[in-house]
Coordinates of C-alpha atoms and ligand atoms in Angstrom, one line a residue:
X1 CA -32.1 82.1 -28.4
X2 CA -31.6 81.0 -24.8
X3 CA -30.6 83.8 -22.4
X4 CA -27.6 83.7 -20.1
X5 CA -28.5 84.4 -16.5
X6 CA -26.0 85.1 -13.7
X7 CA -27.1 83.9 -10.3
X8 CA -26.0 86.4 -7.6
X9 CA -25.1 84.8 -4.3
X10 CA -23.4 87.7 -2.5
X11 CA -24.4 88.6 1.0
X12 CA -25.1 92.3 0.1
X13 CA -26.7 94.1 -2.8
X14 CA -23.5 96.1 -3.4
X15 CA -21.4 92.9 -3.6
X16 CA -23.9 91.4 -6.1
X17 CA -23.8 94.6 -8.1
X18 CA -20.0 94.4 -8.2
X19 CA -20.1 90.8 -9.5
X20 CA -22.8 91.8 -12.0
X21 CA -20.6 94.7 -13.4
X22 CA -17.7 92.3 -13.9
X23 CA -19.9 90.0 -16.0
X24 CA -22.3 92.5 -17.6
X25 CA -20.9 92.0 -21.1
X26 CA -21.6 88.3 -21.0
X27 CA -25.1 88.1 -19.5
X28 CA -28.7 89.0 -20.4
X29 CA -30.4 88.5 -17.0
X30 CA -29.5 88.2 -13.3
X31 CA -31.0 86.2 -10.6
X32 CA -31.0 87.8 -7.2
X33 CA -30.8 85.0 -4.7
X34 CA -32.3 86.8 -1.7
X35 CA -31.7 83.7 0.4
X36 CA -28.0 84.4 0.3
X37 CA -28.4 88.0 1.4
X38 CA -27.7 89.2 5.0
X39 CA -31.0 89.7 6.8
X40 CA -30.7 93.5 6.9
X41 CA -30.0 93.6 3.1
X42 CA -33.2 91.7 2.4
X43 CA -35.2 94.7 3.4
X44 CA -33.8 96.6 0.3
X45 CA -34.3 94.1 -2.5
X46 CA -37.0 96.3 -4.2
X47 CA -34.2 98.6 -5.3
X48 CA -32.1 95.9 -7.1
X49 CA -33.8 95.8 -10.6
X50 CA -33.1 99.5 -11.0
X51 CA -29.5 99.1 -9.7
X52 CA -28.9 96.1 -12.1
X53 CA -30.2 97.8 -15.2
X54 CA -31.0 94.3 -16.8
X55 CA -34.0 92.0 -16.2
X56 CA -33.7 90.4 -12.8
X57 CA -35.3 87.2 -11.4
X58 CA -36.4 87.4 -7.8
X59 CA -35.7 84.1 -6.0
X60 CA -35.9 83.2 -2.3
X61 CA -35.0 79.6 -2.2
X62 CA -35.9 77.5 0.8
X63 CA -33.3 75.2 2.3
X64 CA -35.5 72.2 1.6
X65 CA -35.2 73.2 -2.2
X66 CA -31.5 73.5 -2.1
X67 CA -31.4 77.2 -1.1
X68 CA -30.4 79.0 2.1
X69 CA -33.7 80.4 3.4
X70 CA -34.5 79.0 6.8
X71 CA -37.1 81.5 8.0
X72 CA -40.8 80.4 8.0
X73 CA -43.0 80.5 5.0
X74 CA -44.9 83.6 6.3
X75 CA -41.7 85.7 6.4
X76 CA -40.7 84.4 3.0
X77 CA -44.1 85.5 1.6
X78 CA -43.5 88.9 3.2
X79 CA -40.2 89.2 1.4
X80 CA -41.7 88.3 -1.9
X81 CA -44.3 91.0 -1.3
X82 CA -41.6 93.5 -0.5
X83 CA -39.9 92.6 -3.8
X84 CA -43.0 92.9 -5.9
X85 CA -44.7 95.9 -4.1
X86 CA -44.8 99.5 -5.3
X87 CA -44.6 98.5 -8.9
X88 CA -43.4 101.2 -11.3
X89 CA -44.8 102.1 -14.7
X90 CA -41.3 101.7 -16.0
X91 CA -41.1 97.9 -16.0
X92 CA -37.3 97.9 -16.0
X93 CA -37.5 99.1 -12.4
X94 CA -39.5 96.0 -11.4
X95 CA -38.4 92.4 -11.1
X96 CA -38.8 90.9 -14.6
X97 CA -39.4 87.4 -13.1
X98 CA -40.3 85.8 -9.8
X99 CA -39.3 82.2 -9.2
X100 CA -41.9 80.4 -7.1
X101 CA -41.9 76.7 -6.3
X102 CA -44.5 74.2 -7.5
X103 CA -46.1 74.0 -4.0
X104 CA -46.2 77.8 -3.5
X105 CA -49.8 78.9 -3.3
X106 CA -50.4 82.6 -2.7
X107 CA -52.8 83.7 -5.5
X108 CA -52.8 87.3 -4.5
X109 CA -49.0 87.5 -4.9
X110 CA -49.1 85.8 -8.2
X111 CA -51.9 88.1 -9.3
X112 CA -49.9 91.1 -8.3
X113 CA -46.9 89.9 -10.2
X114 CA -49.0 89.3 -13.4
X115 CA -50.6 92.7 -13.1
X116 CA -47.3 94.5 -13.1
X117 CA -45.7 92.4 -15.9
X118 CA -43.5 90.2 -13.7
X119 CA -43.3 86.8 -15.3
X120 CA -43.7 83.7 -13.1
X121 CA -41.1 80.9 -13.2
X122 CA -42.8 77.9 -11.6
X123 CA -39.9 75.8 -10.3
X124 CA -39.2 72.3 -9.0
X125 CA -35.9 70.9 -8.0
X126 CA -34.9 67.2 -7.7
X127 CA -31.4 66.9 -6.1
X128 CA -31.6 63.1 -5.9
X129 CA -32.0 62.2 -9.6
X130 CA -34.2 62.6 -12.6
X131 CA -37.9 62.1 -12.2
X132 CA -39.2 58.8 -13.5
X133 CA -41.8 60.7 -15.6
X134 CA -39.9 63.8 -16.5
X135 CA -42.2 64.7 -19.4
X136 CA -45.3 64.6 -17.1
X137 CA -43.4 66.7 -14.6
X138 CA -42.7 69.4 -17.1
X139 CA -46.2 69.3 -18.6
X140 CA -48.1 69.5 -15.3
X141 CA -45.9 72.1 -13.6
X142 CA -47.4 75.4 -14.9
X143 CA -50.7 76.6 -13.6
X144 CA -51.4 79.0 -16.4
X145 CA -50.0 79.2 -20.0
X146 CA -48.1 82.4 -19.3
X147 CA -45.8 80.7 -16.7
X148 CA -42.3 79.4 -17.4
X149 CA -41.8 75.8 -16.1
X150 CA -38.4 75.4 -14.5
X151 CA -37.3 71.8 -13.8
X152 CA -33.9 71.3 -12.4
X153 CA -32.8 67.6 -11.9
X154 CA -29.7 65.9 -10.8
X155 CA -28.6 63.3 -13.4
X156 CA -26.6 60.5 -11.8
X157 CA -25.6 58.8 -15.1
X158 CA -25.4 59.4 -18.8
X159 CA -28.7 57.5 -19.2
X160 CA -30.3 60.2 -17.0
X161 CA -28.8 62.9 -19.2
X162 CA -30.3 61.1 -22.3
X163 CA -33.7 61.2 -20.6
X164 CA -33.4 65.0 -20.2
X165 CA -32.8 65.5 -23.9
X166 CA -35.6 63.1 -24.8
X167 CA -38.0 64.9 -22.4
X168 CA -37.0 68.3 -24.0
X169 CA -38.0 66.9 -27.4
X170 CA -41.4 65.8 -26.2
X171 CA -42.2 69.1 -24.5
X172 CA -41.0 71.4 -27.3
X173 CA -44.2 73.6 -27.2
X174 CA -43.9 74.3 -23.4
X175 CA -42.1 77.5 -22.4
X176 CA -39.5 76.1 -19.9
X177 CA -36.1 76.0 -18.3
X178 CA -34.9 72.4 -18.2
X179 CA -31.5 71.6 -16.8
X180 CA -29.3 68.9 -15.3
X181 CA -27.3 69.8 -12.3
X182 CA -24.0 68.3 -11.2
X183 CA -21.1 67.1 -13.4
X184 CA -23.3 64.9 -15.6
X185 CA -25.5 67.9 -16.4
X186 CA -22.8 70.2 -17.9
X187 CA -23.9 69.7 -21.5
X188 CA -27.5 70.7 -20.6
X189 CA -26.3 74.1 -19.3
X190 CA -24.3 74.7 -22.5
X191 CA -26.9 73.4 -24.9
X192 CA -29.8 75.2 -23.2
X193 CA -30.9 76.6 -26.6
X194 CA -31.0 73.1 -28.1
X195 CA -33.1 71.9 -25.1
X196 CA -35.5 74.8 -25.8
X197 CA -34.7 76.3 -22.4
X198 CA -35.6 80.0 -21.9
X199 CA -32.3 80.6 -20.1
X200 CA -29.3 79.0 -18.5
X201 CA -28.1 79.8 -15.1
X202 CA -24.4 80.6 -14.4
X203 CA -22.4 81.6 -11.3
X204 CA -19.3 83.8 -11.0
X205 CA -17.1 80.8 -10.0
X206 CA -13.8 82.6 -9.6
X207 CA -15.2 85.3 -7.2
X208 CA -13.8 85.0 -3.6
X209 CA -16.3 84.0 -1.0
X210 CA -19.1 83.3 -3.4
X211 CA -20.9 79.9 -3.4
X212 CA -22.3 78.4 -6.6
X213 CA -26.1 78.9 -6.6
X214 CA -26.5 75.3 -7.8
X215 CA -24.1 72.3 -8.3
X216 CA -22.5 72.3 -11.8
X217 CA -23.1 75.9 -12.7
X218 CA -20.5 77.3 -15.1
X219 CA -19.0 80.8 -15.1
X220 CA -20.6 83.2 -17.6
X221 CA -17.2 84.0 -19.1
X222 CA -16.5 80.3 -19.6
X223 CA -20.0 79.8 -21.2
X224 CA -19.4 82.7 -23.7
X225 CA -15.7 82.6 -24.4
X226 CA -15.0 78.9 -24.1
X227 CA -18.4 77.4 -25.1
X228 CA -19.6 80.1 -27.5
X229 CA -22.9 80.1 -25.7
X230 CA -24.4 83.1 -27.5
X231 CA -23.5 81.7 -30.9
X232 CA -25.4 78.4 -30.3
X233 CA -28.6 78.1 -32.3
X234 CA -30.8 75.4 -33.7
X235 CA -28.5 74.8 -36.7
X236 CA -25.2 74.7 -34.7
X237 CA -23.4 71.5 -35.2
X238 CA -22.7 69.6 -32.0
X239 CA -19.4 67.9 -31.3
X240 CA -18.3 66.4 -28.0
X241 CA -15.8 64.5 -26.0
X242 CA -16.7 61.3 -24.0
X243 CA -14.6 59.7 -21.3
X244 CA -14.7 59.2 -17.6
X245 CA -14.1 61.0 -15.3
X246 CA -13.1 63.5 -17.9
X247 CA -11.9 66.1 -15.4
X248 CA -8.8 67.6 -17.0
X249 CA -9.4 67.8 -20.8
X250 CA -8.1 70.8 -22.8
X251 CA -10.0 69.6 -26.0
X252 CA -13.0 71.9 -25.5
X253 CA -10.7 74.9 -25.3
X254 CA -8.9 73.8 -28.4
X255 CA -11.8 72.9 -30.6
X256 CA -14.1 75.8 -29.6
X257 CA -11.3 78.3 -30.1
X258 CA -10.7 76.9 -33.6
X259 CA -14.5 77.1 -34.4
X260 CA -14.4 80.7 -33.4
X261 CA -11.3 81.4 -35.4
X262 CA -12.5 79.6 -38.5
X263 CA -16.1 81.1 -38.1
X264 CA -17.7 77.7 -37.9
X265 CA -21.3 77.3 -36.6
X266 CA -20.3 74.5 -34.2
X267 CA -19.8 73.8 -30.5
X268 CA -17.7 71.2 -28.7
X269 CA -19.1 70.0 -25.4
X270 CA -17.8 67.7 -22.7
X271 CA -20.0 64.6 -21.9
X272 CA -18.5 62.8 -18.9
X273 CA -20.0 59.3 -19.5
X274 CA -20.3 56.4 -17.1
X275 CA -21.6 54.2 -20.0
X276 CA -20.4 54.2 -23.6
X277 CA -23.6 52.8 -25.0
X278 CA -25.7 55.5 -23.2
X279 CA -23.3 58.1 -24.6
X280 CA -23.7 56.7 -28.2
X281 CA -27.5 56.8 -27.9
X282 CA -27.3 60.3 -26.5
X283 CA -25.0 61.3 -29.4
X284 CA -27.7 60.0 -31.8
X285 CA -30.5 61.7 -29.9
X286 CA -28.9 65.1 -30.2
X287 CA -27.6 64.5 -33.8
X288 CA -24.0 64.8 -32.8
X289 CA -21.7 65.1 -35.8
X290 CA -18.6 63.7 -34.2
X291 CA -16.8 63.2 -31.0
X292 CA -13.4 62.7 -29.3
X293 CA -13.2 59.4 -27.4
X294 CA -10.8 59.2 -24.4
X295 CA -9.9 57.1 -21.4
X296 CA -11.5 54.5 -20.7
X297 CA -13.4 54.0 -24.0
X298 CA -10.6 54.1 -26.7
X299 CA -10.6 50.3 -27.0
X300 CA -14.1 49.4 -25.8
X301 CA -15.7 51.5 -28.6
X302 CA -14.3 49.3 -31.4
X303 CA -17.3 46.9 -31.6
X304 CA -19.7 49.9 -31.9
X305 CA -17.9 51.2 -35.0
X306 CA -19.5 50.6 -38.5
X307 CA -16.1 51.5 -40.1
X308 CA -12.6 51.4 -38.6
X309 CA -9.7 53.3 -40.2
X310 CA -6.5 51.5 -40.9
X311 CA -4.9 53.1 -37.9
X312 CA -7.7 52.1 -35.6
X313 CA -7.2 48.5 -36.8
X314 CA -3.4 48.6 -36.4
X315 CA -3.3 50.5 -33.0
X316 CA -6.4 48.7 -31.7
X317 CA -7.8 51.9 -30.3
X318 CA -10.0 54.8 -31.6
X319 CA -10.0 58.4 -30.3
X320 CA -12.3 60.1 -32.9
X321 CA -15.7 59.1 -34.2
X322 CA -17.7 60.7 -37.0
X323 CA -21.3 60.0 -38.0
X324 CA -21.6 58.2 -41.3
X325 CA -24.5 56.9 -43.3
X326 CA -24.0 53.3 -41.9
X327 CA -23.1 54.3 -38.3
X328 CA -20.1 55.6 -36.4
X329 CA -16.8 55.8 -38.4
X330 CA -13.8 55.4 -36.1
X331 CA -10.4 57.1 -36.5
X332 CA -7.2 57.4 -34.5
X333 CA -5.4 60.7 -34.6
X334 CA -3.1 60.0 -31.6
X335 CA -0.8 57.9 -33.9
X336 CA -0.8 60.5 -36.7
X337 CA -0.1 63.3 -34.2
X338 CA 2.7 61.4 -32.6
X339 CA 4.3 60.6 -35.9
X340 CA 4.3 64.3 -37.0
X341 CA 5.7 65.4 -33.7
X342 CA 8.4 62.8 -33.6
X343 CA 9.6 63.3 -37.1
X344 CA 9.7 67.0 -36.5
X345 CA 11.8 66.4 -33.4
X346 CA 14.2 63.9 -35.0
X347 CA 14.4 65.8 -38.3
X348 CA 14.0 62.8 -40.5
X349 CA 11.3 61.3 -42.7
X350 CA 11.4 57.8 -41.1
X351 CA 13.2 55.9 -38.4
X352 CA 15.3 53.5 -40.4
X353 CA 18.4 52.6 -38.5
X354 CA 17.0 54.1 -35.2
X355 CA 16.8 52.1 -32.0
X356 CA 14.0 53.4 -29.9
X357 CA 12.9 52.7 -26.3
X358 CA 9.2 53.1 -25.4
X359 CA 8.6 53.6 -21.7
X360 CA 5.1 52.3 -20.9
X361 CA 2.6 50.0 -22.5
X362 CA -0.7 51.7 -22.0
X363 CA -3.1 53.4 -24.6
X364 CA -0.6 56.1 -25.7
X365 CA 2.2 53.5 -26.0
X366 CA 0.0 51.4 -28.4
X367 CA -0.2 54.4 -30.8
X368 CA 3.5 55.1 -30.4
X369 CA 4.5 51.5 -31.0
X370 CA 2.3 51.2 -34.2
X371 CA 3.9 54.4 -35.6
X372 CA 7.4 53.4 -34.8
X373 CA 6.9 50.1 -36.6
X374 CA 5.3 51.9 -39.6
X375 CA 8.2 54.3 -39.7
X376 CA 10.6 51.3 -39.8
X377 CA 12.2 51.9 -36.4
X378 CA 13.3 49.0 -34.1
X379 CA 12.1 49.3 -30.5
X380 CA 12.3 48.0 -27.0
X381 CA 9.2 48.4 -24.7
X382 CA 9.8 48.7 -21.0
X383 CA 6.8 48.7 -18.6
X384 CA 6.1 48.3 -14.9
X385 CA 3.7 45.5 -15.7
X386 CA 6.0 43.4 -17.8
X387 CA 3.4 41.1 -19.5
X388 CA 1.8 44.2 -21.0
X389 CA 5.1 45.2 -22.5
X390 CA 5.5 41.7 -23.8
X391 CA 2.1 41.6 -25.4
X392 CA 2.5 44.9 -27.1
X393 CA 6.0 44.1 -28.3
X394 CA 4.8 40.8 -29.8
X395 CA 2.6 42.7 -32.3
X396 CA 5.6 44.4 -33.9
X397 CA 8.4 42.0 -33.2
X398 CA 9.9 44.5 -30.7
X399 CA 11.9 43.6 -27.5
X400 CA 10.4 44.0 -24.1
X401 CA 11.4 44.2 -20.4
X402 CA 10.8 45.8 -17.0
X403 CA 12.6 48.6 -15.1
X404 CA 15.1 46.1 -13.6
X405 CA 18.9 45.8 -14.2
X406 CA 18.3 43.8 -17.4
X407 CA 15.8 46.3 -18.7
X408 CA 18.3 49.1 -18.1
X409 CA 21.1 47.2 -19.9
X410 CA 18.8 46.6 -22.9
X411 CA 17.9 50.3 -22.8
X412 CA 21.6 51.1 -23.3
X413 CA 21.3 49.4 -26.7
X414 CA 18.1 51.1 -27.7
X415 CA 18.9 54.7 -26.8
X416 CA 18.9 56.7 -30.0
X417 CA 15.4 57.9 -29.0
X418 CA 13.6 57.4 -25.7
X419 CA 9.9 58.0 -25.7
X420 CA 8.2 58.3 -22.3
X421 CA 4.5 57.4 -22.5
X422 CA 3.5 56.7 -18.9
X423 CA 1.6 59.2 -16.7
X424 CA 4.5 59.2 -14.2
X425 CA 5.8 62.8 -13.8
X426 CA 2.5 64.4 -14.9
X427 CA 0.9 67.1 -12.7
X428 CA 0.6 66.9 -9.8
X429 CA 3.2 64.1 -9.6
X430 CA 6.1 66.5 -10.3
X431 CA 8.8 64.4 -8.7
X432 CA 7.8 61.2 -10.6
X433 CA 10.4 59.8 -13.0
X434 CA 9.9 56.3 -14.4
X435 CA 13.6 56.1 -15.4
X436 CA 15.2 57.4 -12.3
X437 CA 17.7 54.5 -12.2
X438 CA 19.0 55.4 -15.7
X439 CA 21.8 57.9 -16.2
X440 CA 21.6 59.7 -19.5
X441 CA 24.8 59.8 -21.6
X442 CA 23.7 63.1 -23.3
X443 CA 23.4 61.5 -26.8
X444 CA 19.8 60.3 -26.4
X445 CA 16.9 62.2 -28.0
X446 CA 14.2 62.2 -25.3
X447 CA 10.5 62.8 -25.9
X448 CA 8.0 62.8 -23.1
X449 CA 4.3 62.7 -24.1
X450 CA 3.4 64.6 -21.0
X451 CA 2.8 68.3 -21.6
X452 CA 1.8 69.4 -18.1
X453 CA 4.3 70.3 -16.7
X454 CA 6.2 71.4 -19.9
X455 CA 9.3 69.9 -18.5
X456 CA 9.0 66.7 -16.4
X457 CA 11.7 65.6 -14.0
X458 CA 12.8 63.0 -16.6
X459 CA 13.1 65.7 -19.3
X460 CA 14.9 68.0 -17.0
X461 CA 17.5 65.3 -16.1
X462 CA 18.0 64.5 -19.8
X463 CA 18.5 68.2 -20.7
X464 CA 21.1 68.6 -17.9
X465 CA 23.0 65.6 -19.3
X466 CA 23.1 67.4 -22.7
X467 CA 20.2 65.4 -24.5
X468 CA 17.8 67.0 -27.0
X469 CA 14.4 67.0 -25.5
X470 CA 10.7 67.5 -26.5
X471 CA 7.5 67.4 -24.5
X472 CA 4.0 66.2 -25.6
X473 CA 2.6 69.6 -26.7
X474 CA 3.4 69.2 -30.4
X475 CA 1.8 65.8 -30.4
X476 CA -1.3 67.2 -28.7
X477 CA -1.6 70.0 -31.2
X478 CA -1.0 67.7 -34.1
X479 CA -3.5 65.1 -33.0
X480 CA -6.2 67.7 -32.3
X481 CA -5.5 69.3 -35.6
X482 CA -6.2 66.0 -37.4
X483 CA -9.3 65.6 -35.3
X484 CA -10.5 69.1 -36.2
X485 CA -9.9 68.3 -39.8
X486 CA -12.0 65.2 -39.6
X487 CA -14.8 67.0 -37.8
X488 CA -14.9 69.9 -40.3
X489 CA -13.9 67.8 -43.3
X490 CA -11.1 70.3 -44.0
X491 CA -7.3 70.5 -44.1
X492 CA -6.2 73.2 -41.7
X493 CA -2.4 73.1 -41.3
X494 CA -0.4 73.1 -38.1
X495 CA 0.8 76.7 -38.3
X496 CA -2.8 78.1 -38.3
X497 CA -3.6 75.8 -35.4
X498 CA -0.6 76.7 -33.3
X499 CA -1.0 80.5 -34.0
X500 CA -4.5 80.4 -32.5
X501 CA -4.1 78.0 -29.7
X502 CA -5.9 79.2 -26.6
X503 CA -2.8 78.9 -24.4
X504 CA -4.5 80.7 -21.5
X505 CA -6.9 77.7 -21.1
X506 CA -4.2 75.1 -20.8
Ligands
LIG601 P1 -2.8 54.5 -19.7 O1 -3.4 53.7 -20.8 O2 -3.5 54.5 -18.4 O3 -1.3 53.9 -19.4 C1 -0.6 54.3 -18.4 C2 0.9 53.8 -18.5 O4 1.6 54.4 -17.4 C3 1.0 52.3 -18.3 O5 2.1 51.9 -19.1 C4 1.3 52.2 -16.8 O6 2.0 51.0 -16.5 C5 2.2 53.4 -16.6 N1 2.1 53.8 -15.2 C6 1.2 54.4 -14.5 N2 1.5 54.6 -13.3 C7 2.8 54.2 -13.1 C8 3.7 54.1 -12.1 N3 3.4 54.6 -10.9 N4 5.0 53.6 -12.3 C9 5.3 53.1 -13.5 N5 4.4 53.1 -14.6 C10 3.2 53.6 -14.4 O7 -2.6 56.0 -20.1 P2 -2.3 56.6 -21.5 O8 -3.6 57.0 -22.2 O9 -1.4 55.7 -22.2 O10 -1.6 58.0 -21.1 C11 -0.3 58.0 -20.6 C12 0.3 59.4 -20.6 O11 0.4 59.8 -22.0 C13 -0.6 60.4 -19.9 O12 0.3 61.2 -19.1 C14 -1.2 61.2 -21.0 O13 -1.4 62.6 -20.6 C15 -0.1 61.2 -22.1 N6 -0.7 61.3 -23.4 C16 -0.3 62.4 -24.1 C17 -0.8 62.7 -25.4 C18 -0.3 63.9 -26.2 O14 -1.0 64.2 -27.1 N7 0.8 64.5 -25.8 C19 -1.7 61.8 -26.0 C20 -2.1 60.6 -25.2 C21 -1.5 60.4 -23.9 P3 1.2 49.7 -16.0 O15 0.8 49.0 -17.3 O16 2.2 48.9 -15.2 O17 0.0 50.1 -15.3

């Protein structure tokens, strides 16, 4: 199983020890980044393995390789020698590994390391992209069979990420550490075991004044508690989420918490994707069981689906895919989740006799409109870009308009329920209110699909006027529950889901 290594980038040994102690329960190994230490501190590195009490990697990274060491090569070799000298019979007091670059050529030092049981990590870093022949790079890096090849590359696209997984498959027999840096590389850090990597590197991201040792490193706590790193093995089912830029998704927190709660051997990983077709090939490459699909791919994924559920057909968008015998099966749980949340809010089984206004005509509004029509409600759609409101309304024989005087007048006649589906008012736009020209009478039931903040400006105005209000959290939970049930082919109910929601991650 891949080990979890904490890269220590403090400026003193004591500061590093302090960070190590805070993370000790999560990690197997530490990497002492000597290049981050103050010059005086570098003289005492030999003591660190004993202080740490766990296997430690000795790394002195040059600035040309993405590190901070700017002294000459001769002084760096002297530092390496100081770290490896006076080897003790008790191996735990020596450095367990030394990281030396592919062009490092000091046979006496390597020989000393081998004699005293310090393993050599032979490393190469590419901060510009992914090597054209990555397989060759991995195969030719090691000088002897007992070395560990470390290849860190910077994927610039989902296609690059796919190439990392393909290269891992072709170099299965080689002892290695293979990882993608930066935001595209996140999955390779979480799925280190799947890649056949000896370890994954992490950084104590929430520590003051500490720099990440490399771009894209995750926090050890996040890897273990959120991504279940130490539960991932060769049989673990992989699920994911694709979208772009995919910066603020709470889905990994939700699904991974439920996998833990329900004791499932599964992991849910973010795959920020600049290309849907590359993502789908990547999903096949790593045998992904299913995935959430979010902005901007909910509509463009339709042609790639071998099967579309009725809801996908009626909404015209898909937010969940599952692997089937013939290809990807597409589902939409946004609509189902919305319908559950709305009926709970309104306290009825359908919307017969209800006149509803939908604010917005984007992706979420499409699911909302389809469900309101299915539930027999009559609706008005108001949107900034009026032709989009018109187009969506035409599908269900609804009325449409903009946020002008006429729109507000029509709203007066469709005000039993108002459903806000735009992103206006969502964090950080706390003052945003798409209906600021409308004065609530107090009789409207107002639902905002936004859940961050819990009470948008629009909801707070409606509440003050005496309206009943609801935010988007019930919908979010319900749609994610349906998604989880599809993934796990189960029927978990909402109470179980709500009880174990990882609120702290939201
Ligand atoms: P989307 O497809 O990008 O649609 C955005 C909508 O917001 C469009 O109607 C757009 O109008 C409108 N809009 C954006 N900026 C505006 C502005 N400055 N003034 C007026 N209108 C503006 O996004 P989406 O996927 O529908 O998501 C919309 C919101 O729903 C987000 O806040 C999302 O978090 C929330 N949501 C919640 C859940 C849940 O489970 N609770 C699920 C899905 C979505 P134009 O057409 O004029 O651009």
